[in-house]
Short mmCIF file of C-alpha atoms in Angstrom, two decimals:
data_model
loop_
_atom_site.label_atom_id
_atom_site.label_comp_id
_atom_site.label_asym_id
_atom_site.label_seq_id
_atom_site.Cartn_x
_atom_site.Cartn_y
_atom_site.Cartn_z
CA UNK Y 1 133.16 105.89 81.71
CA UNK Y 2 134.54 102.67 82.08
CA UNK Y 3 132.67 99.25 81.03
CA UNK Y 4 131.77 97.93 83.71
CA UNK Y 5 130.01 101.44 85.22
CA UNK Y 6 127.55 101.10 81.43
CA UNK Y 7 127.05 97.74 81.79
CA UNK Y 8 125.93 98.27 86.05
CA UNK Y 9 123.77 101.20 84.85
CA UNK Y 10 121.64 99.60 81.90
CA UNK Y 11 120.79 96.69 84.51
CA UNK Y 12 119.43 99.34 86.75
CA UNK Y 13 117.91 101.19 83.90
CA UNK Y 14 115.95 96.90 82.81
CA UNK Y 15 115.15 96.71 86.61
CA UNK Y 16 113.32 99.87 86.95
CA UNK Y 17 111.88 99.42 83.36
CA UNK Y 18 110.73 95.42 84.50
CA UNK Y 19 108.52 97.58 87.64
CA UNK Y 20 107.10 100.52 85.72
CA UNK Y 21 103.70 100.58 85.13
CA UNK Y 22 101.50 103.35 84.20
CA UNK Y 23 97.74 105.06 83.74
CA UNK Y 24 96.17 106.34 81.51
CA UNK Y 25 92.90 108.70 82.56
CA UNK Y 26 92.16 111.94 84.39
CA UNK Y 27 93.18 113.04 87.89
CA UNK Y 28 90.88 113.58 90.43
CA UNK Y 29 92.81 116.20 92.80
CA UNK Y 30 96.11 117.70 93.38
CA UNK Y 31 97.96 118.51 96.25
CA UNK Y 32 101.62 120.59 96.36
CA UNK Y 33 103.43 120.27 100.09
CA UNK Y 34 106.69 120.85 100.88
CA UNK Y 35 108.03 117.91 99.63
CA UNK Y 36 106.73 117.80 96.75
CA UNK Y 37 103.13 117.75 94.36
CA UNK Y 38 101.02 115.21 94.20
CA UNK Y 39 97.85 114.15 92.14
CA UNK Y 40 95.42 111.14 92.37
CA UNK Y 41 93.30 108.69 90.85
CA UNK Y 42 90.46 108.36 93.32
CA UNK Y 43 89.38 105.52 90.70
CA UNK Y 44 92.48 104.13 90.76
CA UNK Y 45 93.22 104.96 94.57
CA UNK Y 46 96.48 106.03 92.92
CA UNK Y 47 98.42 108.66 94.12
CA UNK Y 48 100.98 109.77 91.65
CA UNK Y 49 104.29 112.08 92.73
CA UNK Y 50 106.28 114.40 89.89
CA UNK Y 51 108.56 117.30 90.13
CA UNK Y 52 110.28 119.65 87.59
CA UNK Y 53 108.57 119.47 83.71
CA UNK Y 54 106.44 116.19 84.80
CA UNK Y 55 105.10 118.56 87.63
CA UNK Y 56 104.65 121.29 84.89
CA UNK Y 57 102.73 119.20 83.02
CA UNK Y 58 100.69 117.53 84.91
CA UNK Y 59 99.52 120.80 86.37
CA UNK Y 60 98.30 122.33 83.55
CA UNK Y 61 96.50 119.35 82.32
CA UNK Y 62 94.69 119.03 85.45
CA UNK Y 63 93.90 122.54 85.18
CA UNK Y 64 92.16 121.81 81.58
CA UNK Y 65 90.53 118.35 82.34
CA UNK Y 66 92.62 116.76 80.27
CA UNK Y 67 93.53 112.94 80.11
CA UNK Y 68 96.93 111.65 79.98
CA UNK Y 69 98.69 108.76 79.93
CA UNK Y 70 101.68 108.39 82.93
CA UNK Y 71 104.48 106.20 83.14
CA UNK Y 72 105.54 106.04 86.71
CA UNK Y 73 107.97 104.02 88.87
CA UNK Y 74 105.36 102.10 91.90
CA UNK Y 75 107.13 102.58 95.53
CA UNK Y 76 105.61 101.53 98.47
CA UNK Y 77 103.12 104.17 100.30
CA UNK Y 78 103.67 105.59 103.02
CA UNK Y 79 102.24 108.27 105.93
CA UNK Y 80 99.02 105.87 106.48
CA UNK Y 81 98.18 106.70 102.23
CA UNK Y 82 96.25 103.64 100.68
CA UNK Y 83 96.20 102.35 97.75
CA UNK Y 84 99.10 102.39 94.99
CA UNK Y 85 102.53 105.26 94.86
CA UNK Y 86 104.42 105.93 92.15
CA UNK Y 87 106.76 108.81 90.63
CA UNK Y 88 106.40 110.13 87.53
CA UNK Y 89 108.45 109.19 84.77
CA UNK Y 90 106.65 109.98 81.29
CA UNK Y 91 103.78 112.47 80.26
CA UNK Y 92 101.52 112.64 77.56
CA UNK Y 93 98.18 113.81 77.68
CA UNK Y 94 95.47 114.02 75.20
CA UNK Y 95 92.89 117.33 74.43
#
């Protein structure tokens, strides 16, 4: 990789980190759809979308009623959804 591409990737990562947010608590609803899996925290009006290992960890913890620490990248909600939306990029579960 050349130096310019590395600098561009680091700049993009810094911008993404600046807009990152987190949630700590339990998840109230899980919804599986063709376009992905959505988790909802009612109190925060927070819609989180996860895939891969993050989805697997959230599903398992959801059924065990675990409390989570979730890092997510916010994005504007669409389709008439109220509250905040985000894509999960980090998950830890407290038992």
